[in-house]
Short mmCIF file of C-alpha atoms and ligand atoms in Angstrom, two decimals:
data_model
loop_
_atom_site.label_atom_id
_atom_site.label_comp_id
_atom_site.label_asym_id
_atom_site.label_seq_id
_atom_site.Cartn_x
_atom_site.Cartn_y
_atom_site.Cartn_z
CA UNK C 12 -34.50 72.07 41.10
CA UNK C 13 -33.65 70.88 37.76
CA UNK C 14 -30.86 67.97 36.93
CA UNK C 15 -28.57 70.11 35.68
CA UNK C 16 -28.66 72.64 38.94
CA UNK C 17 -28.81 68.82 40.71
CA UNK C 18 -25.59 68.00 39.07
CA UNK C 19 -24.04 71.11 39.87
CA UNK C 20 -24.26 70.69 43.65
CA UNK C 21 -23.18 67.17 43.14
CA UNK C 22 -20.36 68.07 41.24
CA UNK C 23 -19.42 71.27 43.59
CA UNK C 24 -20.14 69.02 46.82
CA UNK C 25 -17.13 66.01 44.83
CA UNK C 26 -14.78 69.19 43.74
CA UNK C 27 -14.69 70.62 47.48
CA UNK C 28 -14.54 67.02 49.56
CA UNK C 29 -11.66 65.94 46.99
CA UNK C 30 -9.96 69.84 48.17
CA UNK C 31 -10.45 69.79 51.84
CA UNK C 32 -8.90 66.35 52.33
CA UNK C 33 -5.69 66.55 50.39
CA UNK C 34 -5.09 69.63 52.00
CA UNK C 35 -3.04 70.44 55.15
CA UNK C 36 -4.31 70.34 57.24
CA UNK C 37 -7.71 68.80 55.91
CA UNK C 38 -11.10 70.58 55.81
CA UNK C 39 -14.32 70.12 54.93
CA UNK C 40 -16.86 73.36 54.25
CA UNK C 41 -19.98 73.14 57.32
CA UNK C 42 -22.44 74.05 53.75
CA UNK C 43 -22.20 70.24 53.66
CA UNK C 44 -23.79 69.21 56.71
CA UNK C 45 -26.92 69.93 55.46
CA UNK C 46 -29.52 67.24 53.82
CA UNK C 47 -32.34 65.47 55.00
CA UNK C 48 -30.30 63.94 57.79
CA UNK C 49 -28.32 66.97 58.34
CA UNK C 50 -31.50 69.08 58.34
CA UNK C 51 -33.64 66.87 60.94
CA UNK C 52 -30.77 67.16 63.27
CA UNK C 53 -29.99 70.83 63.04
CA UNK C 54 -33.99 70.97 63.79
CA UNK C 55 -32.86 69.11 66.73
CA UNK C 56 -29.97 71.08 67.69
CA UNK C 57 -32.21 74.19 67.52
CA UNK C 58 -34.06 72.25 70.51
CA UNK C 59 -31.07 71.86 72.97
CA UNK C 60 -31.52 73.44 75.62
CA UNK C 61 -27.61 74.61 75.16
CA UNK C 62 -28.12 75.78 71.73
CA UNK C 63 -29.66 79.57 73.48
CA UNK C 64 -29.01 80.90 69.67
CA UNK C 65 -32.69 79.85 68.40
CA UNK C 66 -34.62 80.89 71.48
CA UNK C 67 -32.29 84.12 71.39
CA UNK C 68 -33.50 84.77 68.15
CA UNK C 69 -37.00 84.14 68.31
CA UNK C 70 -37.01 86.25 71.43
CA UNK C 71 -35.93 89.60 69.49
CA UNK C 72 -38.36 88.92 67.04
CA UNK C 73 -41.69 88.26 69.52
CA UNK C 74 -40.51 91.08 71.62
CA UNK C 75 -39.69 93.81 68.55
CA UNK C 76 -41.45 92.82 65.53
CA UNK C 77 -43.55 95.66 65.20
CA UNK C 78 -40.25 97.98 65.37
CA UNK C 79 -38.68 95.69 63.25
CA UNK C 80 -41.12 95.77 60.48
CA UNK C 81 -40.94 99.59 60.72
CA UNK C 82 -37.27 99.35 60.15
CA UNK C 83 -37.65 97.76 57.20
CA UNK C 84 -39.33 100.91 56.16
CA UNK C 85 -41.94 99.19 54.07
CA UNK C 86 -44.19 100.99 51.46
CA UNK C 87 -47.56 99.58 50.60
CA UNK C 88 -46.06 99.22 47.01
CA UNK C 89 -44.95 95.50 47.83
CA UNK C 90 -41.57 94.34 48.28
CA UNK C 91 -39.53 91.51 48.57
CA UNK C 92 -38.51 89.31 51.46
CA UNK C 93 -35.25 87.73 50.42
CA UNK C 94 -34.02 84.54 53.02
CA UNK C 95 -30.14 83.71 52.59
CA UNK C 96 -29.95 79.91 54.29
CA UNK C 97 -33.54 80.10 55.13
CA UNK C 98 -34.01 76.28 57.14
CA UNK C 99 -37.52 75.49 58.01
CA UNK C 100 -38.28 79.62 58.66
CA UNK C 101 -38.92 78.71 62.09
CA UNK C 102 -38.46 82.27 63.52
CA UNK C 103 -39.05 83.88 59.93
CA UNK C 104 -42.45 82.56 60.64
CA UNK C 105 -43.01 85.32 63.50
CA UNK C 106 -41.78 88.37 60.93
CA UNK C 107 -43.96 86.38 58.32
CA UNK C 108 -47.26 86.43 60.42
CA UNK C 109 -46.92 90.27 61.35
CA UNK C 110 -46.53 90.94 57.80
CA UNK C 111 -49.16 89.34 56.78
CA UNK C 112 -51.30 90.54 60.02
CA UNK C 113 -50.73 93.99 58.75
CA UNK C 114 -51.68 93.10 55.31
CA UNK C 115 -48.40 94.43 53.54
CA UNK C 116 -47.72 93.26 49.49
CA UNK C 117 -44.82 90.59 50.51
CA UNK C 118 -43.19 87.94 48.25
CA UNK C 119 -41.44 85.65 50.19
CA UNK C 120 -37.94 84.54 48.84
CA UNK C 121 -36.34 81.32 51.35
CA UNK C 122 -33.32 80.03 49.96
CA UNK C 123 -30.73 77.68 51.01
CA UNK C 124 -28.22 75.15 49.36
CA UNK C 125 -30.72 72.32 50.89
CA UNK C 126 -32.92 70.91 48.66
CA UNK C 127 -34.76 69.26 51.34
CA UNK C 128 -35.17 72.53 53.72
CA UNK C 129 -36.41 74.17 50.46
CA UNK C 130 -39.06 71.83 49.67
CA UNK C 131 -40.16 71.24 53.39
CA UNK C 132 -40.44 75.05 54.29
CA UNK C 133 -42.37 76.06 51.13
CA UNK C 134 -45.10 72.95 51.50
CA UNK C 135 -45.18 74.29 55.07
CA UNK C 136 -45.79 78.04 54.46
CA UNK C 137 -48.60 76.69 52.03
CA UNK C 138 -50.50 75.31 54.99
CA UNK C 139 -49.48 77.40 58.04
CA UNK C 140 -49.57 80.46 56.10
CA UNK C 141 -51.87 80.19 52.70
CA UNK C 142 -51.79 83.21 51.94
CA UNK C 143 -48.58 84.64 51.76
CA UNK C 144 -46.53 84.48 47.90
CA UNK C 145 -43.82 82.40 48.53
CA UNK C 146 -40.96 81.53 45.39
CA UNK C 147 -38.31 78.95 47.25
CA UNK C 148 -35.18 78.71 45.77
CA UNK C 149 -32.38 75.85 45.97
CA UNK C 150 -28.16 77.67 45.98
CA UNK C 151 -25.56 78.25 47.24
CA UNK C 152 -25.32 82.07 49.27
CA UNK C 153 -22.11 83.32 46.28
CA UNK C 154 -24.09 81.97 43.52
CA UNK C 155 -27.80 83.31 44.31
CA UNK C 156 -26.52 86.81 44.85
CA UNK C 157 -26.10 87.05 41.07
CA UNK C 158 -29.83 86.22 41.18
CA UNK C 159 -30.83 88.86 43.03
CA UNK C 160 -31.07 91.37 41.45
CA UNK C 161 -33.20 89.95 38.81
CA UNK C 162 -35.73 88.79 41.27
CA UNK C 163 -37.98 92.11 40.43
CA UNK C 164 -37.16 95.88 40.63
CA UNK C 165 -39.53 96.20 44.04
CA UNK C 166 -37.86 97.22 47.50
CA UNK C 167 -35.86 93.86 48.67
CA UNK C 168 -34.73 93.28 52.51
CA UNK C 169 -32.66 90.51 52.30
CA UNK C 170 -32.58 88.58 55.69
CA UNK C 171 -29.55 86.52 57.01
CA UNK C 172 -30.26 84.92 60.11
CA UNK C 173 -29.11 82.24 62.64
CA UNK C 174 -25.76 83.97 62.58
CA UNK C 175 -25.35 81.86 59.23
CA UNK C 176 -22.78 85.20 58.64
CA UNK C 177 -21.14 83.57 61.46
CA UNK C 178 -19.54 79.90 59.35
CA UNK C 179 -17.62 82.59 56.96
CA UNK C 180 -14.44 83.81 58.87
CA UNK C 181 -14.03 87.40 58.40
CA UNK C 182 -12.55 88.01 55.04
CA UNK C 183 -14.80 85.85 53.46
CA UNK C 184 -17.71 87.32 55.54
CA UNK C 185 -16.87 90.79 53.77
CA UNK C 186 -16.80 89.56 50.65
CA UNK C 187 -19.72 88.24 50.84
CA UNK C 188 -21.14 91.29 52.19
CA UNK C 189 -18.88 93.46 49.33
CA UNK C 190 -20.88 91.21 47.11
CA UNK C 191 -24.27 91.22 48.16
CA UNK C 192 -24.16 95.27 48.34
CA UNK C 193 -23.18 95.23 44.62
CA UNK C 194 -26.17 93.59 43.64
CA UNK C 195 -28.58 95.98 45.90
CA UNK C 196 -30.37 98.72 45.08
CA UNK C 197 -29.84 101.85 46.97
CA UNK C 198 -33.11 101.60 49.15
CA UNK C 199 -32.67 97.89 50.12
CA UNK C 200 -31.86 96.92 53.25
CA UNK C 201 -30.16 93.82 54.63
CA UNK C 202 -31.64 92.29 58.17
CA UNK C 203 -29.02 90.16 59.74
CA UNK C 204 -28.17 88.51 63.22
CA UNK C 205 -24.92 88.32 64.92
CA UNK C 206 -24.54 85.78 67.42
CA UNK C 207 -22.72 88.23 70.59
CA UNK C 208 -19.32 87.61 72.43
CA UNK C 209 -20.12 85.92 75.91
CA UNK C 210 -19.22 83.61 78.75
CA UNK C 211 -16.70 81.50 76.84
CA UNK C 212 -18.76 77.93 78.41
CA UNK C 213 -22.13 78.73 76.93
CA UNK C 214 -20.34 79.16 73.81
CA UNK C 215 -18.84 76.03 73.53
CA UNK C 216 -21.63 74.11 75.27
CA UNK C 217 -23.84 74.96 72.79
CA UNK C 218 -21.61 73.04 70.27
CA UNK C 219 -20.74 70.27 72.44
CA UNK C 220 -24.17 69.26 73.43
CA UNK C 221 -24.24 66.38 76.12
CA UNK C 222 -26.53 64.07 74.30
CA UNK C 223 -24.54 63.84 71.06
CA UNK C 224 -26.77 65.65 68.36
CA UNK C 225 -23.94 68.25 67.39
CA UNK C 226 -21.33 65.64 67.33
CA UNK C 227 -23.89 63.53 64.58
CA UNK C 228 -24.64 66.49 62.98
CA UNK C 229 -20.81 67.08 62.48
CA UNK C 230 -20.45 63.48 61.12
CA UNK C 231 -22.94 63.86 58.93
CA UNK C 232 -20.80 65.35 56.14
CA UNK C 233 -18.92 62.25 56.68
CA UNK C 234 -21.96 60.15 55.90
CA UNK C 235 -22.84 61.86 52.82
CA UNK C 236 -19.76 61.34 51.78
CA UNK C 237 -20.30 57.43 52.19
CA UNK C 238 -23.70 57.79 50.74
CA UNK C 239 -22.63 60.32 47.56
CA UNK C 240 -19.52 59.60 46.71
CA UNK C 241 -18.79 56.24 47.38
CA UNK C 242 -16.40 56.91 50.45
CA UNK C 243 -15.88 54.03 53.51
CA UNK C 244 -15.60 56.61 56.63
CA UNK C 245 -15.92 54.52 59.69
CA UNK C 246 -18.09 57.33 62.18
CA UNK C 247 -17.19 55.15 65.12
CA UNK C 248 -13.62 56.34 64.16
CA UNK C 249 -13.68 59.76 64.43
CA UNK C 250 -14.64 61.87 67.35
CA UNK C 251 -16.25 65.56 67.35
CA UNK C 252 -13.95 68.04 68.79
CA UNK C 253 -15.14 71.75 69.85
CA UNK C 254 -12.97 74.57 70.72
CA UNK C 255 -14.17 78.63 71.59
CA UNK C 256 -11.19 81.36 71.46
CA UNK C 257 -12.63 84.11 73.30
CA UNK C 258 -10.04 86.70 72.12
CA UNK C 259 -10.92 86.25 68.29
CA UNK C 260 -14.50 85.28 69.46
CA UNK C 261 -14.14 82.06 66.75
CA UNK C 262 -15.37 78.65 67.65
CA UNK C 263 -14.40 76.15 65.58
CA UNK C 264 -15.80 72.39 65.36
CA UNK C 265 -13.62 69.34 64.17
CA UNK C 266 -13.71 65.92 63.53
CA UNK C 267 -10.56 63.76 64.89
CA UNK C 268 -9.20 60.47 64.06
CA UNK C 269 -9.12 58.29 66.94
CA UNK C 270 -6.45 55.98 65.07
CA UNK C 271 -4.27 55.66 62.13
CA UNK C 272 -6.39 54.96 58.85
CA UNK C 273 -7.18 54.90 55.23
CA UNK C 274 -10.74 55.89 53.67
CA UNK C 275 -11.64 55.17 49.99
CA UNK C 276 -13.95 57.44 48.05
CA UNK C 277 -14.64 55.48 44.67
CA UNK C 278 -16.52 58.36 43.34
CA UNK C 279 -13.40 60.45 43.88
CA UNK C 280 -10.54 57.82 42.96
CA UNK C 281 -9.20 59.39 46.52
CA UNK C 282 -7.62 57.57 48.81
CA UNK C 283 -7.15 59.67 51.98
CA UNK C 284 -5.02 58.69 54.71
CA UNK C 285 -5.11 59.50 58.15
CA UNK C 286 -2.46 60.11 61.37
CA UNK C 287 -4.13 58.89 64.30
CA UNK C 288 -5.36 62.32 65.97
CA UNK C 289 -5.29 64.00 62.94
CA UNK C 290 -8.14 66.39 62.67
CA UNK C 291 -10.65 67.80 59.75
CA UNK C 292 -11.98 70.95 60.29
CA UNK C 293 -15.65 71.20 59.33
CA UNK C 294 -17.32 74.53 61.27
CA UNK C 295 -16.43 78.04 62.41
CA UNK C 296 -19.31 80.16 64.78
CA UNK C 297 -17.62 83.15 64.75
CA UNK C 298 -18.77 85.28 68.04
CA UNK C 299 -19.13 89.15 67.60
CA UNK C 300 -19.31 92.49 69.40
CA UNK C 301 -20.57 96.12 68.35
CA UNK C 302 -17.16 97.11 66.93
CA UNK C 303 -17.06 94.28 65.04
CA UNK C 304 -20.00 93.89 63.40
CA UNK C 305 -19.52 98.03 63.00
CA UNK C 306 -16.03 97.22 61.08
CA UNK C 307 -17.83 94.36 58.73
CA UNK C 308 -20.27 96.20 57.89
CA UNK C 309 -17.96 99.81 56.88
CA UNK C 310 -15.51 96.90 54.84
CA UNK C 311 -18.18 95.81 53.10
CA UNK C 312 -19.87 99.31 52.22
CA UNK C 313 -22.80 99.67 54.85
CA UNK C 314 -23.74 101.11 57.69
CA UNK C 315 -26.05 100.31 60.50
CA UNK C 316 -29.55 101.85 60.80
CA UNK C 317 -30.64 99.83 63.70
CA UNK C 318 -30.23 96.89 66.18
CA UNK C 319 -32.12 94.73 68.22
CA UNK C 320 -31.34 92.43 70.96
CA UNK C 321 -33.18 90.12 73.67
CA UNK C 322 -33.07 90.08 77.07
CA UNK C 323 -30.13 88.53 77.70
CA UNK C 324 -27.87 90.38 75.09
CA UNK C 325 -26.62 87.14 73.85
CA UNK C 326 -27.36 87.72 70.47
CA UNK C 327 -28.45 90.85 68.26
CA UNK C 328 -30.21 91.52 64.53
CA UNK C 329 -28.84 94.64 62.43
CA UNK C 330 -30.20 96.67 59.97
CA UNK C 331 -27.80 97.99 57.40
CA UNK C 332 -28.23 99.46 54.44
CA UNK C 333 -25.73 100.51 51.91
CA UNK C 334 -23.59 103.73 52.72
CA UNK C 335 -23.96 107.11 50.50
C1 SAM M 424 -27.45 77.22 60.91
S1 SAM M 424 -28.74 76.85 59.79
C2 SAM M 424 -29.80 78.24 60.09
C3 SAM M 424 -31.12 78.16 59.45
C4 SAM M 424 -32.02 79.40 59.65
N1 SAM M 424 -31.42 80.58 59.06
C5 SAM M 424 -32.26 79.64 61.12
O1 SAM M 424 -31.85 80.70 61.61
O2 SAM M 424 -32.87 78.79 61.77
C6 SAM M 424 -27.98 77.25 58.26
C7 SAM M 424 -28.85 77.10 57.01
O3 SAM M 424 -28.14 77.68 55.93
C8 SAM M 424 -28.03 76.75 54.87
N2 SAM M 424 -26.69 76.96 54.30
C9 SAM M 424 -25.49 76.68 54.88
N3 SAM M 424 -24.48 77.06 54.08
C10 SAM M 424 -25.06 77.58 52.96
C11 SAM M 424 -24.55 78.14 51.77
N4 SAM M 424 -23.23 78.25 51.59
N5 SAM M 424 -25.43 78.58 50.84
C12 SAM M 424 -26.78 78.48 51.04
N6 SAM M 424 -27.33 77.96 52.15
C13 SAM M 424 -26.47 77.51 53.11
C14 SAM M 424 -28.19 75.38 55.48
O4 SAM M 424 -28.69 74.44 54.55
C15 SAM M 424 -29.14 75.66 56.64
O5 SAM M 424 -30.48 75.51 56.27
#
């Protein structure tokens, strides 16, 4: 990344804190949980045993990646593997291998508004997986989609996975979608997983872990604000608060003030005050069915050429590709 894309995220990451807490009531965006703290500890969260999303997911793809790669509907021409909010590729890396087993033309795309993720996953793919092309890129999901269709004028499957779809609540989620299909070309496909609808406990234990590594993770955006912008947050002041809705299938995470208090951000000029039990909304895991997804996807102009799901049914990839 240069300085100037550097200052941008800077810049975006000041504009949006300086939003979400003079609002009511105050939010901050879940985009900003990740760094090099943030990232370690989502790498941790991925290990919970009450986070079933990962193993979910890397289920579906040991158990159908053969079918999967056929959906993709691959010529030997080459093509393009595009990764919106790629992390360290841990379950990319099974799609990856097969592609690579089978000896098809791929350039690997992995981008995510993480510098650190970026940089990690592409030194890694060098030595787990020397030969595959692989062009990381550092943004933000909006921005890189005008990007994207200047990447080349090969077949692109663009993959969105780790129900990432999932921290944009539905309006936003189509619009996203509505702009992503703009910038595809009619045979490109997008692979994407929804995290299912299910017992209304697993869903909220899997954000309300009992050793604590959500709730850090959560309070990380609070410590880059300390660390970026000059802000005072006391952590040991705030608590993390999850809650599931099981008719509108949202969960949502918060952070609460345990007492009335002031926090400076210098960087900011802010001063932001807080009601004791007031609360900052930083995540949404939206939960989906069939019908759902089936509506998001005929909003946004697609339709669905396949699924996939594990075992369990707890979570499910789609194909869709853009509607005649
Ligand atoms: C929940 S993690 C999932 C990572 C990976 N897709 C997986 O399934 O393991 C979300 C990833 O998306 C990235 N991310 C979050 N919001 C983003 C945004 N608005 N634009 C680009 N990347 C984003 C984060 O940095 C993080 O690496």
């Amino acid at each position: 990344m240069n300085s100037k894309d550097q200052n941008v995220l800077v810049c975006t990451f000041g504009k949006e804190v300086h939003e979400g807490l003079t609002s009511f009531p105050k939010y901050l965006s879940s985009k900003f949980f990740y760094d090099e703290v943030g990232d370690k500890l989502f790498q941790q969260i991925m290990d919970l045993p009450e986070y079933y999303l990962t193993n979910a997911e890397y289920d579906i793809f040991q158990l159908h990646k053969t079918n999967i790669i056929q959906s993709f509907d691959f010529n030997k021409n080459g093509f393009d593997l595009v990764e919106l909010g790629a992390g360290d590729g841990k379950k990319t890396k099974v799609i990856l291998n097969e592609l690579l087993d089978q000896k098809y033309p791929v350039i690997y795309h992995p981008i995510d508004i993480s510098e650190n993720a970026i940089n990690g996953l592409v030194k890694n793919l060098a030595l787990e997986l020397p030969d595959l092309n692989v062009k990381g890129q550092i943004g933000e999901y909006f921005e890189v989609l005008d990007r994207l269709q200047h990447i080349s004028d090969r077949k692109k499957v663009i993959m969105v996975l780790g129900s990432n779809i999932g921290n944009l609540l539905h309006p936003r989620a189509i619009q996203f979608l509505k702009k992503l299909n703009g910038v595809m070309h009619p045979d490109d496909l997008v692979f994407i997983g929804f995290d299912q609808k299910k017992h209304p406990q697993k869903v909220l234990d899997a954000y309300n872990d009992q050793s604590g590594v959500t709730a850090a993770f959560n309070k990380n955006v609070l410590t880059r604000i300390n660390k970026e912008l000059g802000g005072n947050f006391n952590l040991d002041a705030f608590i993390h608060w999850e809650v599931y809705d099981p008719e509108s299938g949202t969960a949502k995470s918060y952070l609460v003030s345990t007492k009335k208090q002031t926090v400076d951000i210098d960087c900011l000029s802010l001063q932001v005050h807080f009601e004791a039990w007031e609360s900052v909304h930083t995540e949404i895991s939206q939960k989906y069915d069939d019908d759902t997804v089936k509506w998001l996807a005929e909003e946004s102009g697609f339709e669905i050429t396949g699924s996939f799901t594990d075992d369990n049914k707890y979570y499910k990839n789609y194909v869709f590709k853009k509607s005649e």
